[in-house]
CSV table of C-alpha atoms in Angstrom, one decimal:
chain,number,residue,atom,x,y,z
X,83,UNK,CA,47.8,42.1,-24.3
X,84,UNK,CA,44.8,40.8,-26.2
X,85,UNK,CA,45.6,40.1,-29.8
X,86,UNK,CA,43.4,41.9,-32.2
X,87,UNK,CA,42.5,41.0,-35.8
X,88,UNK,CA,41.0,43.7,-38.1
X,89,UNK,CA,38.8,42.3,-40.8
X,90,UNK,CA,37.5,44.6,-43.6
X,91,UNK,CA,34.0,44.4,-45.0
X,92,UNK,CA,34.2,44.8,-48.8
X,93,UNK,CA,31.7,44.2,-51.5
X,94,UNK,CA,34.1,41.8,-53.2
X,95,UNK,CA,34.1,39.3,-50.3
X,96,UNK,CA,31.0,37.4,-49.6
X,97,UNK,CA,31.2,35.6,-46.2
X,98,UNK,CA,28.6,33.4,-44.7
X,99,UNK,CA,28.3,35.1,-41.4
X,100,UNK,CA,27.9,38.8,-41.0
X,101,UNK,CA,27.4,40.3,-37.5
X,102,UNK,CA,26.3,43.7,-38.7
X,103,UNK,CA,23.1,44.9,-40.4
X,104,UNK,CA,22.7,48.4,-41.7
X,105,UNK,CA,19.4,50.3,-42.2
X,106,UNK,CA,18.4,53.8,-43.1
X,107,UNK,CA,15.5,56.0,-42.0
X,108,UNK,CA,14.5,59.6,-42.2
X,109,UNK,CA,14.9,62.1,-39.4
X,110,UNK,CA,11.7,63.4,-37.7
X,111,UNK,CA,11.8,66.4,-39.9
X,112,UNK,CA,11.7,64.7,-43.3
X,113,UNK,CA,12.8,67.8,-45.2
X,114,UNK,CA,16.0,68.8,-43.3
X,115,UNK,CA,18.3,66.5,-45.2
X,116,UNK,CA,19.1,64.3,-42.2
X,117,UNK,CA,19.0,60.5,-42.2
X,118,UNK,CA,19.3,58.1,-39.4
X,119,UNK,CA,21.7,55.2,-39.8
X,120,UNK,CA,21.0,52.1,-37.7
X,121,UNK,CA,23.6,49.4,-37.2
X,122,UNK,CA,22.7,46.2,-35.4
X,123,UNK,CA,25.0,43.5,-34.1
X,124,UNK,CA,22.7,40.5,-34.6
X,125,UNK,CA,25.4,38.0,-33.6
X,126,UNK,CA,25.7,36.3,-30.2
X,127,UNK,CA,29.1,38.0,-29.5
X,128,UNK,CA,30.1,41.5,-28.4
X,129,UNK,CA,32.2,43.2,-31.0
X,130,UNK,CA,34.0,46.6,-31.3
X,131,UNK,CA,33.7,48.5,-34.5
X,132,UNK,CA,36.3,50.9,-35.8
X,133,UNK,CA,34.6,54.3,-36.2
X,134,UNK,CA,37.0,55.4,-39.0
X,135,UNK,CA,35.2,56.0,-42.3
X,136,UNK,CA,31.8,55.2,-40.8
X,137,UNK,CA,28.8,57.2,-39.8
X,138,UNK,CA,29.9,57.0,-36.2
X,139,UNK,CA,32.7,59.4,-36.6
X,140,UNK,CA,32.4,62.9,-35.0
X,141,UNK,CA,33.1,64.3,-38.5
X,142,UNK,CA,32.5,62.1,-41.5
X,143,UNK,CA,35.9,61.5,-43.2
X,144,UNK,CA,35.1,59.4,-46.2
X,145,UNK,CA,32.6,59.3,-49.1
X,146,UNK,CA,30.6,56.4,-47.8
X,147,UNK,CA,27.2,57.3,-49.3
X,148,UNK,CA,25.9,57.5,-52.8
X,149,UNK,CA,23.7,60.5,-52.9
X,150,UNK,CA,21.9,61.4,-56.2
X,151,UNK,CA,19.0,63.4,-57.5
X,152,UNK,CA,17.7,61.8,-60.7
X,153,UNK,CA,20.7,60.5,-62.6
X,154,UNK,CA,23.1,63.1,-61.1
X,155,UNK,CA,25.5,62.0,-58.3
X,156,UNK,CA,26.0,64.7,-55.7
X,157,UNK,CA,29.6,65.8,-55.0
X,158,UNK,CA,31.2,64.7,-51.7
X,159,UNK,CA,32.3,67.8,-49.7
X,160,UNK,CA,33.8,66.1,-46.7
X,161,UNK,CA,37.4,65.4,-45.9
X,162,UNK,CA,39.9,62.7,-46.7
X,163,UNK,CA,42.5,62.0,-44.1
X,164,UNK,CA,45.8,60.3,-43.4
X,165,UNK,CA,45.8,58.6,-40.0
X,166,UNK,CA,48.0,57.1,-37.4
X,167,UNK,CA,47.3,53.6,-36.0
X,168,UNK,CA,43.9,53.2,-34.3
X,169,UNK,CA,43.6,53.4,-30.5
X,170,UNK,CA,41.1,51.7,-28.2
X,171,UNK,CA,39.1,55.0,-28.1
X,172,UNK,CA,38.6,54.7,-31.9
X,173,UNK,CA,36.3,51.8,-31.5
X,174,UNK,CA,32.6,51.7,-30.5
X,175,UNK,CA,31.2,48.7,-28.5
X,176,UNK,CA,28.3,46.8,-30.1
X,177,UNK,CA,27.0,44.3,-27.5
X,178,UNK,CA,25.3,41.2,-28.9
X,179,UNK,CA,21.8,41.9,-30.2
X,180,UNK,CA,22.1,45.7,-29.7
X,181,UNK,CA,21.6,48.6,-32.2
X,182,UNK,CA,23.4,51.9,-32.4
X,183,UNK,CA,21.9,54.8,-34.2
X,184,UNK,CA,23.5,58.0,-35.5
X,185,UNK,CA,22.0,61.0,-37.4
X,186,UNK,CA,23.9,62.3,-40.4
X,187,UNK,CA,23.2,65.8,-41.8
X,188,UNK,CA,23.7,64.9,-45.5
X,189,UNK,CA,23.9,68.6,-46.8
X,190,UNK,CA,27.0,69.0,-44.6
X,191,UNK,CA,28.9,66.4,-46.6
X,192,UNK,CA,27.2,66.4,-50.0
X,193,UNK,CA,26.3,69.2,-52.4
X,194,UNK,CA,22.5,69.4,-52.0
X,195,UNK,CA,21.4,72.9,-53.1
X,196,UNK,CA,18.1,72.0,-54.9
X,197,UNK,CA,14.7,71.1,-53.6
X,198,UNK,CA,13.6,67.7,-54.6
X,199,UNK,CA,13.8,63.9,-54.0
X,200,UNK,CA,17.2,62.5,-53.1
X,201,UNK,CA,18.2,58.8,-53.1
X,202,UNK,CA,20.9,57.7,-50.6
X,203,UNK,CA,22.6,54.3,-50.6
X,204,UNK,CA,25.4,53.0,-48.5
X,205,UNK,CA,28.8,52.5,-50.1
X,206,UNK,CA,31.1,52.2,-47.1
X,207,UNK,CA,33.0,49.5,-45.2
X,208,UNK,CA,33.3,48.5,-41.5
X,209,UNK,CA,36.2,47.0,-39.6
X,210,UNK,CA,35.7,45.3,-36.3
X,211,UNK,CA,37.3,43.1,-33.7
X,212,UNK,CA,35.7,40.2,-31.8
X,213,UNK,CA,35.9,40.1,-28.1
X,214,UNK,CA,37.0,36.7,-26.8
X,215,UNK,CA,38.6,35.9,-23.5
X,216,UNK,CA,39.9,32.5,-24.6
X,217,UNK,CA,40.9,31.9,-28.2
X,218,UNK,CA,40.7,34.7,-30.8
X,219,UNK,CA,38.1,33.9,-33.4
X,220,UNK,CA,37.9,35.4,-36.8
X,221,UNK,CA,34.7,36.0,-38.7
X,222,UNK,CA,34.3,38.2,-41.8
X,223,UNK,CA,31.3,40.4,-42.3
X,224,UNK,CA,29.1,40.2,-45.4
X,225,UNK,CA,28.0,43.5,-47.0
X,226,UNK,CA,24.3,42.9,-47.0
X,227,UNK,CA,22.2,44.8,-49.4
X,228,UNK,CA,21.2,48.0,-47.6
X,229,UNK,CA,17.9,49.3,-48.9
X,230,UNK,CA,18.1,52.7,-50.6
X,231,UNK,CA,16.2,55.5,-48.9
X,232,UNK,CA,14.5,58.3,-50.8
X,233,UNK,CA,13.6,61.5,-49.0
X,234,UNK,CA,12.5,65.1,-49.9
X,235,UNK,CA,14.9,67.8,-49.1
X,236,UNK,CA,14.1,71.5,-48.9
X,237,UNK,CA,17.3,73.6,-48.6
X,238,UNK,CA,17.3,76.7,-46.5
X,239,UNK,CA,18.8,80.0,-47.7
X,240,UNK,CA,22.3,79.2,-46.6
X,241,UNK,CA,22.3,75.7,-48.2
X,242,UNK,CA,21.1,77.2,-51.5
X,243,UNK,CA,24.3,79.2,-51.8
X,244,UNK,CA,27.0,77.9,-54.0
X,245,UNK,CA,29.2,75.5,-52.1
X,246,UNK,CA,32.7,77.0,-52.1
X,247,UNK,CA,35.5,76.7,-49.6
X,248,UNK,CA,37.2,79.9,-48.4
X,249,UNK,CA,40.4,80.5,-50.3
X,250,UNK,CA,43.3,80.9,-47.9
X,251,UNK,CA,46.8,82.2,-48.1
X,252,UNK,CA,49.6,79.8,-49.0
X,253,UNK,CA,50.5,79.5,-45.3
X,254,UNK,CA,47.5,80.1,-43.1
X,255,UNK,CA,48.1,80.5,-39.3
X,256,UNK,CA,51.5,78.9,-39.6
X,257,UNK,CA,54.5,80.0,-37.5
X,258,UNK,CA,57.8,80.8,-39.1
X,259,UNK,CA,59.2,77.4,-38.0
X,260,UNK,CA,56.2,75.6,-39.4
X,261,UNK,CA,56.6,77.5,-42.7
X,262,UNK,CA,60.2,76.5,-42.9
X,263,UNK,CA,59.3,72.8,-42.4
X,264,UNK,CA,56.5,73.0,-45.0
X,265,UNK,CA,58.8,74.6,-47.6
X,266,UNK,CA,61.3,71.7,-47.2
X,267,UNK,CA,58.5,69.1,-47.3
X,268,UNK,CA,57.0,70.7,-50.4
X,269,UNK,CA,60.3,70.7,-52.2
X,270,UNK,CA,60.8,67.0,-51.2
X,271,UNK,CA,57.3,66.2,-52.4
X,272,UNK,CA,58.2,67.7,-55.8
X,273,UNK,CA,61.4,65.6,-55.9
X,274,UNK,CA,59.8,62.2,-55.0
X,275,UNK,CA,56.7,62.7,-57.1
X,276,UNK,CA,58.8,63.7,-60.2
X,277,UNK,CA,61.1,60.7,-59.6
X,278,UNK,CA,58.0,58.4,-59.4
X,279,UNK,CA,56.6,59.9,-62.6
X,280,UNK,CA,59.9,59.5,-64.4
X,281,UNK,CA,60.5,55.8,-63.4
X,282,UNK,CA,57.0,54.9,-64.4
X,283,UNK,CA,57.3,56.7,-67.8
X,284,UNK,CA,60.5,54.8,-68.5
X,285,UNK,CA,59.1,51.4,-67.4
X,286,UNK,CA,57.7,48.8,-69.8
X,287,UNK,CA,53.9,49.1,-70.3
X,288,UNK,CA,53.4,46.1,-68.1
X,289,UNK,CA,56.2,46.2,-65.6
X,290,UNK,CA,56.8,43.4,-63.2
X,291,UNK,CA,59.4,45.3,-61.2
X,292,UNK,CA,59.4,44.7,-57.5
X,293,UNK,CA,58.6,48.3,-56.7
X,294,UNK,CA,55.5,48.5,-58.9
X,295,UNK,CA,54.2,45.1,-58.0
X,296,UNK,CA,54.7,45.7,-54.2
X,297,UNK,CA,52.5,48.8,-54.2
X,298,UNK,CA,50.2,48.4,-57.2
X,299,UNK,CA,49.9,44.7,-57.8
X,300,UNK,CA,50.2,42.4,-60.7
X,301,UNK,CA,51.4,43.8,-64.0
X,302,UNK,CA,48.6,45.3,-66.0
X,303,UNK,CA,48.9,47.9,-68.7
X,304,UNK,CA,45.6,49.7,-67.9
X,305,UNK,CA,46.2,50.0,-64.2
X,306,UNK,CA,49.8,51.0,-64.7
X,307,UNK,CA,48.6,53.8,-67.0
X,308,UNK,CA,46.3,55.1,-64.3
X,309,UNK,CA,49.1,55.1,-61.7
X,310,UNK,CA,51.5,56.9,-64.2
X,311,UNK,CA,48.9,59.6,-65.0
X,312,UNK,CA,48.2,59.9,-61.3
X,313,UNK,CA,51.8,60.7,-60.5
X,314,UNK,CA,52.0,63.1,-63.5
X,315,UNK,CA,49.1,65.1,-62.0
X,316,UNK,CA,50.5,64.9,-58.5
X,317,UNK,CA,53.8,66.3,-59.7
X,318,UNK,CA,52.0,69.0,-61.7
X,319,UNK,CA,50.1,70.0,-58.6
X,320,UNK,CA,53.2,70.4,-56.5
X,321,UNK,CA,55.2,72.2,-59.3
X,322,UNK,CA,52.5,74.4,-60.9
X,323,UNK,CA,49.5,74.8,-58.6
X,324,UNK,CA,49.1,77.2,-55.7
X,325,UNK,CA,48.9,74.8,-52.8
X,326,UNK,CA,47.8,76.3,-49.6
X,327,UNK,CA,48.8,75.0,-46.2
X,328,UNK,CA,46.6,75.5,-43.1
X,329,UNK,CA,48.4,75.0,-39.8
X,330,UNK,CA,45.6,76.1,-37.5
X,331,UNK,CA,42.3,74.6,-38.3
X,332,UNK,CA,43.1,71.0,-37.3
X,333,UNK,CA,44.3,72.3,-33.9
X,334,UNK,CA,40.7,73.3,-33.1
X,335,UNK,CA,39.8,69.7,-32.5
X,336,UNK,CA,42.3,68.1,-30.2
X,337,UNK,CA,41.4,64.5,-31.1
X,338,UNK,CA,41.7,65.2,-34.8
X,339,UNK,CA,45.0,67.0,-34.2
X,340,UNK,CA,46.7,64.4,-32.1
X,341,UNK,CA,45.7,61.3,-34.0
X,342,UNK,CA,46.2,62.3,-37.7
X,343,UNK,CA,48.7,63.6,-40.1
X,344,UNK,CA,46.7,65.8,-42.4
X,345,UNK,CA,43.4,66.0,-44.3
X,346,UNK,CA,41.9,67.7,-47.4
X,347,UNK,CA,38.5,68.4,-48.9
X,348,UNK,CA,39.0,66.5,-52.2
X,349,UNK,CA,37.0,69.1,-54.2
X,350,UNK,CA,38.7,72.1,-52.7
X,351,UNK,CA,41.9,72.3,-54.6
X,352,UNK,CA,44.6,72.7,-53.3
X,353,UNK,CA,44.2,73.2,-49.6
X,354,UNK,CA,46.0,70.9,-47.1
X,355,UNK,CA,45.2,71.0,-43.4
X,356,UNK,CA,48.1,69.8,-41.2
X,357,UNK,CA,47.6,67.9,-38.0
X,358,UNK,CA,49.9,66.8,-35.1
X,359,UNK,CA,51.3,63.6,-36.5
X,360,UNK,CA,52.6,65.6,-39.5
X,361,UNK,CA,54.9,67.7,-37.3
X,362,UNK,CA,56.0,64.6,-35.4
X,363,UNK,CA,57.0,62.7,-38.6
X,364,UNK,CA,60.4,62.7,-40.1
X,365,UNK,CA,61.9,64.0,-43.4
X,366,UNK,CA,63.1,60.5,-44.5
X,367,UNK,CA,61.9,57.0,-44.2
X,368,UNK,CA,58.2,55.9,-44.1
X,369,UNK,CA,55.2,58.2,-43.5
X,370,UNK,CA,57.4,61.2,-44.0
X,371,UNK,CA,56.3,64.8,-44.2
X,372,UNK,CA,56.8,64.8,-48.0
X,373,UNK,CA,55.0,61.4,-48.3
X,374,UNK,CA,52.1,62.8,-46.4
X,375,UNK,CA,51.8,65.7,-48.9
X,376,UNK,CA,51.8,63.2,-51.8
X,377,UNK,CA,49.1,61.2,-50.0
X,378,UNK,CA,46.9,64.3,-49.5
X,379,UNK,CA,47.4,65.8,-53.0
X,380,UNK,CA,46.5,62.5,-54.6
X,381,UNK,CA,43.1,62.8,-52.9
X,382,UNK,CA,42.1,65.9,-54.9
X,383,UNK,CA,39.5,65.2,-57.5
X,384,UNK,CA,41.4,67.3,-60.0
X,385,UNK,CA,44.5,65.2,-59.4
X,386,UNK,CA,44.2,61.4,-58.8
X,387,UNK,CA,40.9,61.3,-56.9
X,388,UNK,CA,42.2,58.6,-54.5
X,389,UNK,CA,40.4,57.2,-51.6
X,390,UNK,CA,41.5,55.6,-48.3
X,391,UNK,CA,40.9,51.9,-48.6
X,392,UNK,CA,43.8,50.9,-46.4
X,393,UNK,CA,46.3,52.6,-44.0
X,394,UNK,CA,49.9,51.6,-43.3
X,395,UNK,CA,52.5,49.8,-45.3
X,396,UNK,CA,51.4,46.2,-44.6
X,397,UNK,CA,47.8,46.8,-45.4
X,398,UNK,CA,48.8,48.7,-48.5
X,399,UNK,CA,50.9,45.8,-49.6
X,400,UNK,CA,48.0,43.4,-49.0
X,401,UNK,CA,45.7,45.6,-51.0
X,402,UNK,CA,48.1,45.6,-54.0
X,403,UNK,CA,48.4,41.8,-53.8
X,404,UNK,CA,44.7,41.0,-53.4
X,405,UNK,CA,42.8,43.9,-54.9
X,406,UNK,CA,45.1,45.9,-57.3
X,407,UNK,CA,42.0,47.9,-58.6
X,408,UNK,CA,41.7,49.4,-55.1
X,409,UNK,CA,45.5,49.8,-54.7
X,410,UNK,CA,45.7,52.2,-57.7
X,411,UNK,CA,43.0,54.2,-56.0
X,412,UNK,CA,44.5,54.2,-52.5
X,413,UNK,CA,46.4,57.3,-51.3
X,414,UNK,CA,48.8,55.3,-49.1
X,415,UNK,CA,50.0,53.2,-52.0
X,416,UNK,CA,51.0,56.4,-53.9
X,417,UNK,CA,52.7,57.7,-50.7
X,418,UNK,CA,54.7,54.5,-50.2
X,419,UNK,CA,55.7,54.1,-53.9
X,420,UNK,CA,57.0,57.7,-53.8
X,421,UNK,CA,58.9,57.3,-50.5
X,422,UNK,CA,60.3,54.0,-51.7
X,423,UNK,CA,61.3,52.8,-48.3
X,424,UNK,CA,62.7,50.2,-48.2
X,425,UNK,CA,64.4,50.9,-51.6
X,426,UNK,CA,62.8,48.6,-54.2
X,427,UNK,CA,64.0,48.2,-57.8
X,428,UNK,CA,62.1,49.3,-60.9
X,429,UNK,CA,64.3,46.9,-63.0
X,430,UNK,CA,62.2,44.2,-64.7
X,431,UNK,CA,63.4,40.6,-65.0
X,432,UNK,CA,64.2,39.6,-68.6
X,433,UNK,CA,61.9,36.7,-68.5
X,434,UNK,CA,59.1,38.9,-67.3
X,435,UNK,CA,59.9,41.4,-70.0
X,436,UNK,CA,59.4,38.8,-72.8
X,437,UNK,CA,56.2,37.7,-71.2
X,438,UNK,CA,54.8,41.2,-70.7
X,439,UNK,CA,55.6,42.4,-74.2
X,440,UNK,CA,53.4,39.8,-75.8
X,441,UNK,CA,50.7,41.6,-77.7
X,442,UNK,CA,47.1,40.7,-77.0
X,443,UNK,CA,45.0,40.8,-80.2
X,444,UNK,CA,42.0,41.9,-78.1
X,445,UNK,CA,41.7,45.6,-77.2
X,446,UNK,CA,40.0,44.5,-73.9
X,447,UNK,CA,41.8,42.9,-71.1
X,448,UNK,CA,40.7,39.2,-70.6
X,449,UNK,CA,40.1,37.7,-67.2
X,450,UNK,CA,42.6,35.0,-66.3
X,451,UNK,CA,40.5,33.6,-63.5
X,452,UNK,CA,37.0,33.2,-62.3
X,453,UNK,CA,37.1,35.9,-59.7
X,454,UNK,CA,33.9,34.7,-58.1
X,455,UNK,CA,35.6,31.5,-57.2
X,456,UNK,CA,38.8,33.3,-56.3
X,457,UNK,CA,36.9,35.5,-53.7
X,458,UNK,CA,35.0,32.4,-52.4
X,459,UNK,CA,38.3,30.5,-51.8
X,460,UNK,CA,39.8,33.5,-50.0
X,461,UNK,CA,36.7,33.9,-47.9
X,462,UNK,CA,37.2,30.3,-46.7
X,463,UNK,CA,40.7,31.2,-45.5
X,464,UNK,CA,39.5,34.0,-43.3
X,465,UNK,CA,36.9,31.8,-41.7
X,466,UNK,CA,39.5,29.5,-40.2
X,467,UNK,CA,40.0,29.2,-36.5
X,468,UNK,CA,43.6,30.3,-36.0
X,469,UNK,CA,46.0,32.8,-37.6
X,470,UNK,CA,48.3,29.9,-38.5
X,471,UNK,CA,45.5,28.2,-40.4
X,472,UNK,CA,44.6,31.5,-42.1
X,473,UNK,CA,48.2,32.0,-43.2
X,474,UNK,CA,48.6,28.5,-44.5
X,475,UNK,CA,45.3,28.7,-46.4
X,476,UNK,CA,46.3,32.2,-47.7
X,477,UNK,CA,49.5,30.8,-49.1
X,478,UNK,CA,47.6,28.1,-50.9
X,479,UNK,CA,45.2,30.7,-52.3
X,480,UNK,CA,48.0,32.9,-53.4
X,481,UNK,CA,49.8,30.1,-55.1
X,482,UNK,CA,46.7,29.1,-57.0
X,483,UNK,CA,45.7,32.5,-58.3
X,484,UNK,CA,49.1,34.4,-58.2
X,485,UNK,CA,51.7,31.6,-58.7
X,486,UNK,CA,55.4,32.3,-58.4
X,487,UNK,CA,57.8,32.3,-61.4
X,488,UNK,CA,58.7,28.9,-62.8
X,489,UNK,CA,62.2,29.3,-61.5
X,490,UNK,CA,61.0,29.9,-57.9
X,491,UNK,CA,62.3,27.2,-55.6
X,492,UNK,CA,59.1,27.1,-53.5
X,493,UNK,CA,56.7,24.4,-54.6
X,494,UNK,CA,53.2,25.6,-55.4
X,495,UNK,CA,50.4,24.2,-53.3
X,496,UNK,CA,48.0,22.0,-55.2
X,497,UNK,CA,44.8,23.6,-54.0
X,498,UNK,CA,42.5,20.9,-55.2
X,499,UNK,CA,44.5,17.9,-54.1
X,500,UNK,CA,46.4,19.0,-51.0
X,501,UNK,CA,43.7,21.0,-49.1
X,502,UNK,CA,41.0,18.7,-47.9
X,503,UNK,CA,38.2,21.0,-46.9
X,504,UNK,CA,36.4,18.2,-44.9
X,505,UNK,CA,39.4,18.0,-42.5
X,506,UNK,CA,39.4,21.6,-41.6
X,507,UNK,CA,38.3,22.6,-38.1
X,508,UNK,CA,36.0,25.5,-38.9
X,509,UNK,CA,35.2,27.8,-36.0
X,510,UNK,CA,33.1,30.7,-36.9
X,511,UNK,CA,29.6,32.2,-36.3
X,512,UNK,CA,26.8,30.7,-38.4
């Protein structure tokens, strides 16, 4: 089986070679609110792009555009979804030098009820895999500046109406057996969200406990407060809000139903649409039914307003380690913290306690590192030829910017002295 490596395009990482270029244009009818997104593979290699959270999905599932009229940002009306692992059919082939275009009906996904000039900019990510019949090559994309497009939109009568999702009963088109499962999952979600809230409320302001650091990254009072308040609102939603479960809508799209757990419209509190993977998941362990509900409820704007930056435990852990700011805004990280499988401790090491309780005279958090250099060093790791070299370089990067405790038996890598950049066999697209 061909080994695949998924690389994420993010605005924080600036790599030298990017195979993709994104451009906007208006639809033929300039007033209908549609834009055309053109994505070009300008490299010399064929690549496959994961359609998730991109304009190439059948139904847009992430807030990947900034849409505004004047100084007002337009509300995203689309869905946020918890997924299974990607299949080959979830990728779209971009042959070398080719361009794929797709038309997006912006009023379908963003609140656009007024006539006027709208500005649209791209705020999404792409993941892709390289096609190589010999040795797997890795190459990170650069998020090039995508020119903002401005177009005049004239809404029709239907689009002028207030955007409001139909209110549904607590259990909509659910069988008795499905209702029974949902009641148990709802009760379990109350239990694990309350337990998460309680342990965070009892934790030091900058806890270095294994459980917190694994899912939300390095100790930081401001980020920890965000997470704690997030769980308070998640628990409140389960305990005090009228959550509605829809068991039928997702079944109308077989691909959506088979490949996903559940989805919500973040601005339509508090409706959850259940899909096939939810019913196949277990009551305990990882990616449970209760954990899925925590994931989805965290998406609601009125709750934690989370996004989907990464799916799956390993990717969620990496997100916490490398980009804690995104981890505290990622629904999966809340899900896995609440499930706590494997069981991780919230106990804080005494040495860490004394360090974390030191008061900083400044009211603002100071940067410990030059993050520009930190990102640049990490970028170099991903440009290496083999997975072994990537892992070796990543360990060096981690030890430099996130060193172990002084009592750790492992020796830290001396980045400047032990890693000779001139001796590295670079193998990536120019």
